[in-house]
CSV table of C-alpha atoms in Angstrom, one decimal:
chain,number,residue,atom,x,y,z
A,24,MET,CA,16.0,-16.3,-4.4
A,25,ALA,CA,17.8,-19.0,-2.3
A,26,THR,CA,16.6,-22.7,-1.9
A,27,ASP,CA,15.3,-24.2,1.1
A,28,SER,CA,18.5,-26.1,1.8
A,29,GLN,CA,20.4,-22.6,1.3
A,30,ALA,CA,18.2,-20.7,3.4
A,31,ASN,CA,18.5,-23.1,6.2
A,32,ARG,CA,22.5,-23.5,5.9
A,33,LEU,CA,22.6,-19.5,6.2
A,34,ARG,CA,20.2,-19.4,8.9
A,35,ASP,CA,22.5,-21.9,10.8
A,36,LEU,CA,25.8,-20.2,9.9
A,37,TRP,CA,24.4,-16.7,11.1
A,38,ARG,CA,23.3,-18.1,14.6
A,39,ALA,CA,26.5,-19.6,14.7
A,40,ILE,CA,28.4,-16.4,14.2
A,41,GLU,CA,25.8,-14.8,16.8
A,42,GLN,CA,27.1,-17.5,19.3
A,43,ALA,CA,30.6,-16.5,18.6
A,44,GLY,CA,29.9,-13.3,19.7
A,45,GLY,CA,30.4,-11.5,15.7
A,46,THR,CA,31.7,-11.8,12.7
A,47,ASP,CA,35.3,-10.9,13.3
A,48,LYS,CA,35.2,-13.4,16.5
A,49,TYR,CA,33.7,-16.3,14.3
A,50,ILE,CA,36.2,-16.0,11.7
A,51,GLN,CA,39.0,-15.9,14.0
A,52,SER,CA,37.6,-19.1,15.9
A,53,GLN,CA,36.9,-20.9,12.2
A,54,LEU,CA,40.7,-20.0,11.0
A,55,ARG,CA,42.1,-21.6,14.5
A,56,GLU,CA,39.9,-24.6,14.1
A,57,ARG,CA,40.7,-25.2,10.5
A,58,GLY,CA,44.3,-24.8,10.9
A,59,PHE,CA,44.6,-21.8,9.0
A,60,LEU,CA,45.5,-19.1,11.6
A,61,VAL,CA,49.1,-18.1,11.4
A,62,GLU,CA,50.8,-17.0,14.3
A,63,ARG,CA,53.0,-14.0,13.2
A,64,ARG,CA,56.7,-13.7,13.8
A,65,GLU,CA,59.4,-11.8,12.8
A,66,THR,CA,60.8,-12.1,9.3
A,67,ASP,CA,64.4,-10.5,9.8
A,68,LYS,CA,65.8,-14.0,11.3
A,69,MET,CA,64.2,-16.2,8.8
A,70,SER,CA,65.7,-18.3,6.2
A,71,LYS,CA,64.7,-18.1,2.7
A,72,ALA,CA,63.1,-21.4,2.7
A,73,GLN,CA,61.4,-20.0,6.0
A,74,LEU,CA,60.1,-17.1,4.6
A,75,GLN,CA,58.5,-18.4,1.4
A,76,ARG,CA,56.8,-21.1,3.7
A,77,TYR,CA,55.6,-18.2,6.0
A,78,LYS,CA,54.4,-16.4,3.2
A,79,LYS,CA,52.3,-19.0,1.6
A,80,GLN,CA,50.9,-19.8,5.1
A,81,LEU,CA,49.6,-16.2,5.4
A,82,LYS,CA,48.0,-16.4,1.6
A,83,ALA,CA,46.4,-19.5,2.7
A,84,GLU,CA,45.0,-17.8,6.1
A,85,ALA,CA,44.3,-14.7,3.7
A,86,ALA,CA,42.8,-16.8,0.9
A,87,GLU,CA,40.5,-18.7,3.7
A,88,LYS,CA,39.6,-15.3,5.4
A,89,ARG,CA,38.0,-14.0,2.4
A,90,LYS,CA,35.8,-17.0,1.9
A,91,LEU,CA,34.6,-17.0,5.6
A,92,LYS,CA,33.8,-13.1,5.0
A,93,ARG,CA,31.8,-13.9,1.8
A,94,ASP,CA,30.0,-16.8,3.5
A,95,ALA,CA,29.2,-14.3,6.8
A,96,TRP,CA,28.1,-11.5,4.6
A,97,GLN,CA,25.5,-14.1,2.7
A,98,ALA,CA,24.4,-15.1,6.1
A,99,TYR,CA,23.9,-11.5,7.2
A,100,ARG,CA,22.2,-10.8,4.5
A,101,ALA,CA,20.0,-13.7,4.4
A,102,GLN,CA,18.8,-12.7,7.9
A,103,HIS,CA,19.0,-8.6,7.6
A,104,VAL,CA,17.1,-6.3,5.1
A,105,VAL,CA,20.7,-3.9,4.7
A,106,HIS,CA,19.4,-1.9,1.9
A,107,LEU,CA,16.2,-1.0,0.4
A,108,GLY,CA,17.1,1.2,-2.9
A,109,GLU,CA,17.5,4.7,-4.1
A,110,GLY,CA,16.7,7.4,-1.4
A,111,VAL,CA,15.3,5.0,1.3
A,112,PHE,CA,16.9,5.4,4.6
A,113,TRP,CA,17.3,2.0,6.4
A,114,ASN,CA,19.2,0.9,9.7
A,115,ASP,CA,19.2,-2.6,10.5
A,116,GLN,CA,19.8,-1.6,13.9
A,117,THR,CA,17.0,-1.5,16.1
A,118,ASP,CA,17.6,1.2,18.3
A,119,PHE,CA,14.9,3.6,19.5
A,120,ASP,CA,14.0,6.1,16.4
A,121,ARG,CA,13.4,9.7,17.6
A,122,TRP,CA,10.2,9.5,15.6
A,123,ASP,CA,8.8,6.3,17.0
A,124,LEU,CA,6.0,6.9,19.7
A,125,ARG,CA,7.3,6.6,23.5
A,126,ASP,CA,4.4,4.5,23.9
A,127,ALA,CA,4.4,2.6,20.7
A,128,ASP,CA,3.7,-1.0,22.3
A,129,GLU,CA,1.0,0.3,24.1
A,130,ARG,CA,-0.6,1.7,21.1
A,131,ALA,CA,-0.3,-1.3,19.1
A,132,ALA,CA,-1.8,-3.6,21.6
A,133,GLU,CA,-4.9,-0.9,21.9
A,134,ASN,CA,-5.5,-1.4,18.1
A,135,GLU,CA,-5.2,-5.4,18.6
A,136,LEU,CA,-2.2,-5.3,15.7
A,137,PRO,CA,0.3,-8.4,15.5
A,138,GLN,CA,3.5,-8.0,17.3
A,139,LEU,CA,6.1,-7.1,14.8
A,140,ASP,CA,9.4,-6.1,16.5
A,141,ASN,CA,11.8,-6.7,13.6
A,142,PRO,CA,12.0,-7.7,10.1
A,143,GLY,CA,12.0,-11.2,10.7
A,144,GLN,CA,9.0,-11.2,12.5
A,145,LEU,CA,7.1,-9.5,9.7
A,146,ALA,CA,8.9,-11.7,6.9
A,147,ALA,CA,7.7,-14.6,8.9
A,148,ALA,CA,4.0,-13.3,9.2
A,149,LEU,CA,4.2,-12.9,5.2
A,150,GLY,CA,5.4,-16.6,4.7
A,151,LEU,CA,8.5,-15.2,3.2
A,152,GLU,CA,12.4,-15.4,3.5
A,153,ILE,CA,14.1,-11.9,4.4
A,154,ALA,CA,15.5,-11.8,0.7
A,155,GLN,CA,11.9,-12.4,-0.7
A,156,LEU,CA,10.8,-9.3,1.9
A,157,ARG,CA,13.7,-7.2,0.6
A,158,TRP,CA,13.0,-8.0,-3.1
A,159,MET,CA,9.2,-6.9,-2.9
A,160,ALA,CA,10.0,-3.8,-0.7
A,161,TYR,CA,13.0,-2.6,-2.5
A,162,HIS,CA,12.9,0.8,-4.8
A,163,ARG,CA,14.8,1.5,-8.1
A,164,ASP,CA,14.1,4.7,-9.9
A,165,ALA,CA,14.6,3.1,-13.3
A,166,ALA,CA,13.1,-1.0,-12.9
A,167,THR,CA,13.5,-3.5,-15.2
A,168,LYS,CA,10.8,-5.7,-13.4
A,169,LEU,CA,8.0,-4.2,-11.1
A,170,HIS,CA,5.5,-6.2,-8.7
A,171,TYR,CA,2.6,-4.6,-10.5
A,172,TYR,CA,1.0,-4.9,-14.1
A,173,ARG,CA,-1.1,-2.1,-15.6
A,174,PHE,CA,-4.2,-1.5,-17.3
A,175,THR,CA,-6.4,1.2,-17.8
A,176,ILE,CA,-9.9,1.6,-17.0
A,177,PRO,CA,-12.4,4.6,-19.0
A,178,LYS,CA,-12.9,7.3,-16.8
A,179,ARG,CA,-16.6,8.9,-16.6
A,180,SER,CA,-15.1,12.2,-17.5
A,181,GLY,CA,-13.5,10.9,-20.5
A,182,GLY,CA,-10.0,9.5,-21.1
A,183,GLU,CA,-8.3,6.4,-19.6
A,184,ARG,CA,-7.2,5.5,-16.1
A,185,PRO,CA,-4.3,3.6,-15.2
A,186,ILE,CA,-4.4,1.1,-12.7
A,187,TRP,CA,-1.4,-0.7,-11.2
A,188,ALA,CA,-2.4,-4.0,-9.7
A,189,PRO,CA,0.0,-6.4,-7.6
A,190,HIS,CA,1.2,-9.3,-8.6
A,191,LYS,CA,0.3,-12.4,-6.7
A,192,GLN,CA,2.9,-12.6,-4.0
A,193,LEU,CA,2.9,-9.0,-3.5
A,194,LYS,CA,-1.1,-9.2,-3.4
A,195,ALA,CA,-0.8,-11.8,-1.0
A,196,ALA,CA,1.3,-9.8,1.2
A,197,GLN,CA,-0.9,-6.4,1.0
A,198,ARG,CA,-3.8,-8.5,2.0
A,199,TRP,CA,-2.1,-9.5,4.8
A,200,ILE,CA,-1.3,-6.0,5.9
A,201,LEU,CA,-4.9,-4.9,5.2
A,202,ARG,CA,-6.7,-7.7,7.2
A,203,ASN,CA,-4.1,-7.8,10.1
A,204,ILE,CA,-3.6,-4.3,10.3
A,205,VAL,CA,-5.2,-1.1,8.1
A,206,GLU,CA,-8.8,-2.7,8.9
A,207,ARG,CA,-7.9,-2.7,12.8
A,208,LEU,CA,-7.3,0.9,12.6
A,209,PRO,CA,-9.8,3.9,13.7
A,210,VAL,CA,-11.7,5.4,10.8
A,211,HIS,CA,-14.5,8.2,11.1
A,212,GLY,CA,-18.4,7.2,11.0
A,213,ALA,CA,-18.1,9.7,8.1
A,214,ALA,CA,-16.2,7.3,5.7
A,215,HIS,CA,-18.2,5.1,3.8
A,216,GLY,CA,-15.7,3.9,1.2
A,217,PHE,CA,-14.4,0.1,0.8
A,218,LEU,CA,-15.6,-0.5,4.7
A,219,PRO,CA,-17.6,-3.5,5.8
A,220,GLY,CA,-21.6,-2.4,5.9
A,221,ARG,CA,-21.1,0.7,4.2
A,222,SER,CA,-21.2,1.4,0.5
A,223,ILE,CA,-22.6,3.9,-2.4
A,224,ALA,CA,-25.9,3.4,-0.8
A,225,SER,CA,-24.8,4.0,2.6
A,226,ASN,CA,-23.2,7.3,1.7
A,227,ALA,CA,-26.2,8.7,-0.2
A,228,ALA,CA,-28.5,7.8,2.2
A,229,GLN,CA,-27.3,10.1,4.9
A,230,HIS,CA,-28.5,13.0,2.5
A,231,SER,CA,-31.8,12.1,1.3
A,232,GLY,CA,-34.4,15.0,1.9
A,233,ALA,CA,-32.0,17.8,1.3
A,234,LYS,CA,-32.6,21.4,0.5
A,235,ILE,CA,-29.0,21.6,-1.2
A,236,ILE,CA,-26.1,18.9,-1.9
A,237,VAL,CA,-22.5,20.2,-2.5
A,238,LYS,CA,-20.0,17.8,-3.9
A,239,VAL,CA,-16.5,18.1,-3.7
A,240,ASP,CA,-13.6,16.2,-5.5
A,241,LEU,CA,-9.9,15.9,-3.7
A,242,LYS,CA,-7.4,16.2,-6.7
A,243,ASP,CA,-5.0,13.1,-7.3
A,244,PHE,CA,-6.1,11.4,-3.9
A,245,PHE,CA,-4.1,8.5,-3.9
A,246,PRO,CA,-1.0,10.1,-5.8
A,247,THR,CA,-1.2,12.7,-2.9
A,248,VAL,CA,-0.7,9.8,-0.2
A,249,THR,CA,3.0,9.4,-0.6
A,250,LEU,CA,5.5,7.2,1.1
A,251,PRO,CA,6.1,9.3,4.1
A,252,ARG,CA,2.4,9.7,5.0
A,253,VAL,CA,1.7,6.0,4.7
A,254,LYS,CA,5.0,5.4,7.1
A,255,GLY,CA,3.4,7.9,9.4
A,256,VAL,CA,0.2,5.9,9.3
A,257,PHE,CA,2.0,2.7,10.4
A,258,ARG,CA,4.0,4.6,13.1
A,259,LYS,CA,1.1,6.3,14.6
A,260,ALA,CA,-0.4,2.8,14.6
A,261,GLY,CA,2.0,1.7,17.1
A,262,TYR,CA,5.1,0.2,14.9
A,263,ARG,CA,8.5,1.4,15.0
A,264,GLU,CA,10.8,2.6,12.5
A,265,GLN,CA,11.8,-0.7,10.5
A,266,ILE,CA,8.6,-2.1,10.3
A,267,ALA,CA,6.8,1.2,9.7
A,268,THR,CA,9.3,1.5,6.8
A,269,LEU,CA,9.0,-1.9,5.4
A,270,LEU,CA,5.1,-1.9,5.5
A,271,ALA,CA,5.1,1.4,3.5
A,272,LEU,CA,7.0,0.2,0.9
A,273,LEU,CA,5.0,-2.7,0.5
A,274,CYS,CA,1.8,-0.6,0.4
A,275,THR,CA,3.6,2.2,-2.1
A,276,GLU,CA,5.0,2.3,-5.8
A,277,ALA,CA,6.2,5.3,-7.7
A,278,PRO,CA,4.0,6.3,-10.7
A,279,ARG,CA,5.9,4.9,-13.9
A,280,GLU,CA,6.4,5.6,-17.4
A,281,ILE,CA,6.9,2.5,-19.6
A,282,ALA,CA,10.2,3.1,-21.8
A,283,GLN,CA,12.3,1.0,-24.2
A,284,HIS,CA,15.9,1.1,-24.6
A,285,GLU,CA,18.2,-0.9,-26.8
A,286,GLY,CA,15.8,-3.7,-26.4
A,287,ARG,CA,14.8,-3.9,-22.8
A,288,THR,CA,11.7,-2.3,-20.6
A,289,TYR,CA,12.4,0.1,-18.1
A,290,TYR,CA,9.7,1.6,-15.6
A,291,LEU,CA,10.8,5.0,-15.1
A,292,SER,CA,9.9,6.6,-11.8
A,293,LEU,CA,8.0,9.9,-12.3
A,294,GLY,CA,7.8,11.1,-8.8
A,295,PRO,CA,7.6,9.9,-5.3
A,296,ARG,CA,6.0,6.7,-4.0
A,297,CYS,CA,2.5,6.8,-3.3
A,298,LEU,CA,-0.8,4.6,-3.2
A,299,PRO,CA,-1.1,2.7,-6.4
A,300,GLN,CA,-4.7,2.5,-7.5
A,301,GLY,CA,-5.2,-1.0,-7.8
A,302,ALA,CA,-3.2,-2.2,-4.7
A,303,PRO,CA,-6.0,-3.7,-1.9
A,304,THR,CA,-4.6,-1.7,1.0
A,305,SER,CA,-4.8,2.0,-0.5
A,306,PRO,CA,-8.4,2.7,0.1
A,307,GLY,CA,-8.2,1.6,3.5
A,308,LEU,CA,-4.9,3.2,4.3
A,309,THR,CA,-6.6,6.5,3.0
A,310,ASN,CA,-9.5,6.0,5.1
A,311,THR,CA,-7.5,5.8,8.3
A,312,LEU,CA,-5.4,8.6,6.9
A,313,CYS,CA,-8.3,11.0,6.6
A,314,LEU,CA,-9.5,10.4,10.0
A,315,ARG,CA,-8.4,14.1,11.2
A,316,LEU,CA,-9.5,15.5,7.5
A,317,ASP,CA,-13.2,13.9,8.4
A,318,ARG,CA,-13.4,15.0,11.6
A,319,ARG,CA,-12.7,18.6,11.0
A,320,LEU,CA,-15.0,18.4,8.0
A,321,GLN,CA,-18.0,16.9,10.1
A,322,GLY,CA,-17.2,19.8,12.7
A,323,LEU,CA,-17.2,22.4,10.0
A,324,ALA,CA,-20.5,20.8,8.5
A,325,SER,CA,-22.2,20.4,12.1
A,326,LYS,CA,-21.3,24.0,12.8
A,327,LEU,CA,-23.0,25.4,9.5
A,328,GLY,CA,-26.0,23.2,10.3
A,329,TRP,CA,-24.9,20.5,7.4
A,330,ARG,CA,-24.5,16.9,6.8
A,331,TYR,CA,-21.2,15.5,5.8
A,332,THR,CA,-20.0,12.1,4.1
A,333,ARG,CA,-16.6,10.8,2.3
A,334,TYR,CA,-16.5,8.4,-0.2
A,335,ALA,CA,-13.0,7.7,-1.1
A,336,ASP,CA,-12.1,11.0,-2.3
A,337,ASP,CA,-15.8,12.4,-3.1
A,338,LEU,CA,-16.9,14.6,-0.2
A,339,THR,CA,-20.6,15.3,-0.2
A,340,PHE,CA,-22.3,18.1,2.2
A,341,SER,CA,-26.1,18.7,2.2
A,342,LEU,CA,-28.2,21.0,4.1
A,343,PRO,CA,-31.4,19.4,5.4
A,344,ASN,CA,-35.1,20.5,4.3
A,345,GLY,CA,-35.7,21.7,7.8
A,346,HIS,CA,-33.0,24.1,8.1
A,347,ASN,CA,-33.8,27.7,8.6
A,348,GLY,CA,-31.1,30.3,7.9
A,349,ALA,CA,-29.1,31.3,5.0
A,350,PRO,CA,-27.3,28.4,3.4
A,351,ARG,CA,-23.9,29.8,3.4
A,352,VAL,CA,-22.4,28.0,0.4
A,353,GLY,CA,-19.4,30.3,0.1
A,354,ALA,CA,-18.4,30.3,3.2
A,355,LEU,CA,-18.5,26.1,3.2
A,356,LEU,CA,-16.7,25.9,0.1
A,357,GLY,CA,-13.9,28.1,1.1
A,358,ALA,CA,-13.5,26.3,4.5
A,359,ILE,CA,-13.3,23.1,2.8
A,360,ALA,CA,-11.0,23.9,0.7
A,361,HIS,CA,-8.8,25.6,3.5
A,362,ILE,CA,-9.2,22.5,5.6
A,363,ALA,CA,-8.3,19.7,2.8
A,364,ALA,CA,-5.4,22.1,1.9
A,365,ASP,CA,-4.3,22.1,5.8
A,366,GLU,CA,-4.6,18.0,5.7
A,367,GLY,CA,-2.1,17.9,2.7
A,368,PHE,CA,-5.0,17.5,0.1
A,369,ALA,CA,-6.4,19.6,-3.0
A,370,VAL,CA,-9.9,20.2,-4.1
A,371,HIS,CA,-10.5,19.8,-7.4
A,372,PRO,CA,-11.3,23.1,-9.2
A,373,ASP,CA,-13.3,21.8,-11.8
A,374,LYS,CA,-15.4,19.1,-9.6
A,375,THR,CA,-17.4,20.9,-7.3
A,376,ARG,CA,-21.2,20.7,-8.1
A,377,VAL,CA,-24.5,22.4,-6.1
A,378,SER,CA,-27.6,20.8,-6.9
A,379,ARG,CA,-30.6,22.1,-5.2
A,380,GLU,CA,-34.0,21.2,-4.2
A,381,GLY,CA,-36.2,20.7,-7.3
A,382,GLY,CA,-33.2,19.8,-9.8
A,383,ARG,CA,-31.9,15.9,-9.8
A,384,GLN,CA,-29.6,15.6,-6.5
A,385,ARG,CA,-27.5,12.4,-6.9
A,386,VAL,CA,-25.1,11.3,-4.4
A,387,THR,CA,-22.1,8.4,-5.5
A,388,GLY,CA,-24.4,7.6,-8.6
A,389,LEU,CA,-27.4,7.4,-6.9
A,390,VAL,CA,-30.6,9.8,-7.0
A,391,VAL,CA,-31.4,11.0,-3.6
A,392,ASN,CA,-34.6,13.4,-4.4
A,393,GLY,CA,-37.9,12.7,-2.7
A,394,ASP,CA,-38.7,10.2,0.2
A,395,GLY,CA,-37.8,7.1,-1.7
A,396,GLY,CA,-34.5,6.8,-0.6
A,397,PRO,CA,-31.4,6.6,-3.0
A,398,ARG,CA,-31.7,4.9,-5.9
A,399,VAL,CA,-30.5,4.2,-9.5
A,400,PRO,CA,-31.7,6.6,-12.4
A,401,ARG,CA,-34.2,5.6,-14.6
A,402,ALA,CA,-32.2,6.1,-17.2
A,403,ILE,CA,-30.0,3.2,-16.3
A,404,LYS,CA,-32.8,0.5,-15.2
A,405,ARG,CA,-34.3,1.3,-18.8
A,406,GLN,CA,-31.2,0.5,-20.5
A,407,ILE,CA,-30.4,-2.9,-18.3
A,408,ARG,CA,-34.2,-4.0,-19.2
A,409,ALA,CA,-33.5,-3.0,-22.8
A,410,ALA,CA,-30.1,-5.1,-22.9
A,411,ILE,CA,-31.9,-8.1,-21.1
A,412,HIS,CA,-35.0,-8.0,-23.7
A,413,ASN,CA,-32.6,-7.9,-26.7
A,414,LEU,CA,-30.8,-10.6,-25.3
A,415,SER,CA,-34.4,-12.6,-25.2
A,416,LYS,CA,-35.1,-11.7,-28.6
A,417,GLY,CA,-31.7,-13.1,-29.8
A,418,LYS,CA,-30.5,-9.5,-30.7
A,419,PRO,CA,-26.7,-8.3,-30.2
A,420,LEU,CA,-25.9,-6.5,-27.3
A,421,LYS,CA,-24.9,-2.7,-28.2
A,422,GLU,CA,-21.3,-1.7,-28.5
A,423,GLY,CA,-19.5,-1.6,-25.2
A,424,GLU,CA,-22.4,-4.0,-23.3
A,425,THR,CA,-21.4,-7.3,-22.2
A,426,LEU,CA,-22.9,-9.6,-20.0
A,427,SER,CA,-20.6,-9.3,-17.0
A,428,LYS,CA,-21.3,-5.5,-17.2
A,429,ILE,CA,-24.9,-6.0,-17.7
A,430,ALA,CA,-24.6,-8.5,-14.6
A,431,GLY,CA,-23.0,-6.2,-12.5
A,432,TRP,CA,-25.3,-3.2,-13.2
A,433,VAL,CA,-28.3,-5.6,-12.2
A,434,ALA,CA,-26.1,-6.2,-8.8
A,435,TYR,CA,-26.0,-2.3,-8.6
A,436,ILE,CA,-29.7,-2.0,-8.9
A,437,HIS,CA,-30.2,-5.0,-6.4
A,438,MET,CA,-28.2,-3.0,-3.9
A,439,THR,CA,-30.9,0.1,-3.6
A,440,ASP,CA,-34.0,-2.0,-5.2
A,441,PRO,CA,-33.8,-5.8,-4.1
A,442,LYS,CA,-37.4,-6.5,-5.5
A,443,LEU,CA,-36.3,-5.3,-9.0
A,444,GLY,CA,-32.9,-6.5,-8.9
A,445,LYS,CA,-34.0,-10.0,-8.1
A,446,LYS,CA,-36.2,-9.7,-10.8
A,447,LEU,CA,-33.9,-8.7,-13.5
A,448,GLN,CA,-31.3,-11.2,-12.2
A,449,GLU,CA,-33.8,-14.3,-12.8
A,450,GLN,CA,-34.5,-12.4,-16.2
A,451,LEU,CA,-30.9,-12.1,-17.5
A,452,ALA,CA,-30.1,-15.9,-15.8
A,453,ALA,CA,-32.9,-17.0,-18.2
A,454,VAL,CA,-31.9,-15.6,-21.7
A,455,SER,CA,-27.6,-16.0,-20.7
A,456,GLY,CA,-27.7,-19.7,-19.3
């Protein structure tokens, strides 16, 4: 990356090129000013000495011209994106694109989004130089460096889930995008995941007192949201081609396989760029992307007498106790699959669950049977009480248990049962302090 002095020099140089009327005119003026511009003459009547001198002048002019062209190109690259990698369309010209909204500026203003008309404005908003912005957005199918680091977490169903979390600089850019753009975009009222004032508890609360609960999972939720779909979100928000492309690249990454070859580590692309599970922007982007999906599923649920909510990729439908008439579960499930496919998603065939009144009904991990509101299952409460009791007696924790995990479970309990949660927090503090 260029130093501050280099960046300032290149910025000043590009300003001079623009003032001159373009690169060619700037080079001509500099050749003239520096005494390198040679007046072209007929060589037929030149003496041998004159011809040698003339050729020497032409060579000096050509050498200086090459140097000026190199400097101009560096200045251009410092102020323009130029290229964003394999398979990514980019045009440095800010001409109107046929896919841009005709009322783009008005739409962005309605959403109270920051004005970003060109890459320079986006780079400045992110506290970056153009070269840094290009570096973070650039795509390679076989990369030797990534802006993400990989770790895994256990799945509830078994196995490991890979998480690609952004490094510090990209994470800061994504957080700016999240706060200033994504969080200002419209989201349906049925969405409860990763939104202020909403949670797994608010999601579950919508399904208390249910005769039947149907839970449906969307398969490969984040990987299904690919670069074009993310770019479409930013275009619909009111940004034009250039800015929408850069924002989409900053928020996506290709699924990767790590390979070693001749002592070097390569991160090989396994498919198109999509939302990484680990980027702060991913959940918010899915919420606004699912606006039409949520509208259609809400309409379906209302038509059949059901209630509907979505928490990330978990869709929940419930039939209230007071509902009269046939539940029509089969018709509901068939319509859900059809709508999901129409909106670019797929229902996971092995994760649809139907639970009826009388059996345990759980929504986003919370029990919703009866009139007590959503609550943490008793087995988990017993487990946490036992762990805190063992700590108070000086006994070791069970395998897989840690203080941080127990604290997390206590906070989880506090969310639905503040009285018990506070009591457990005090007990945990007493034995861990």
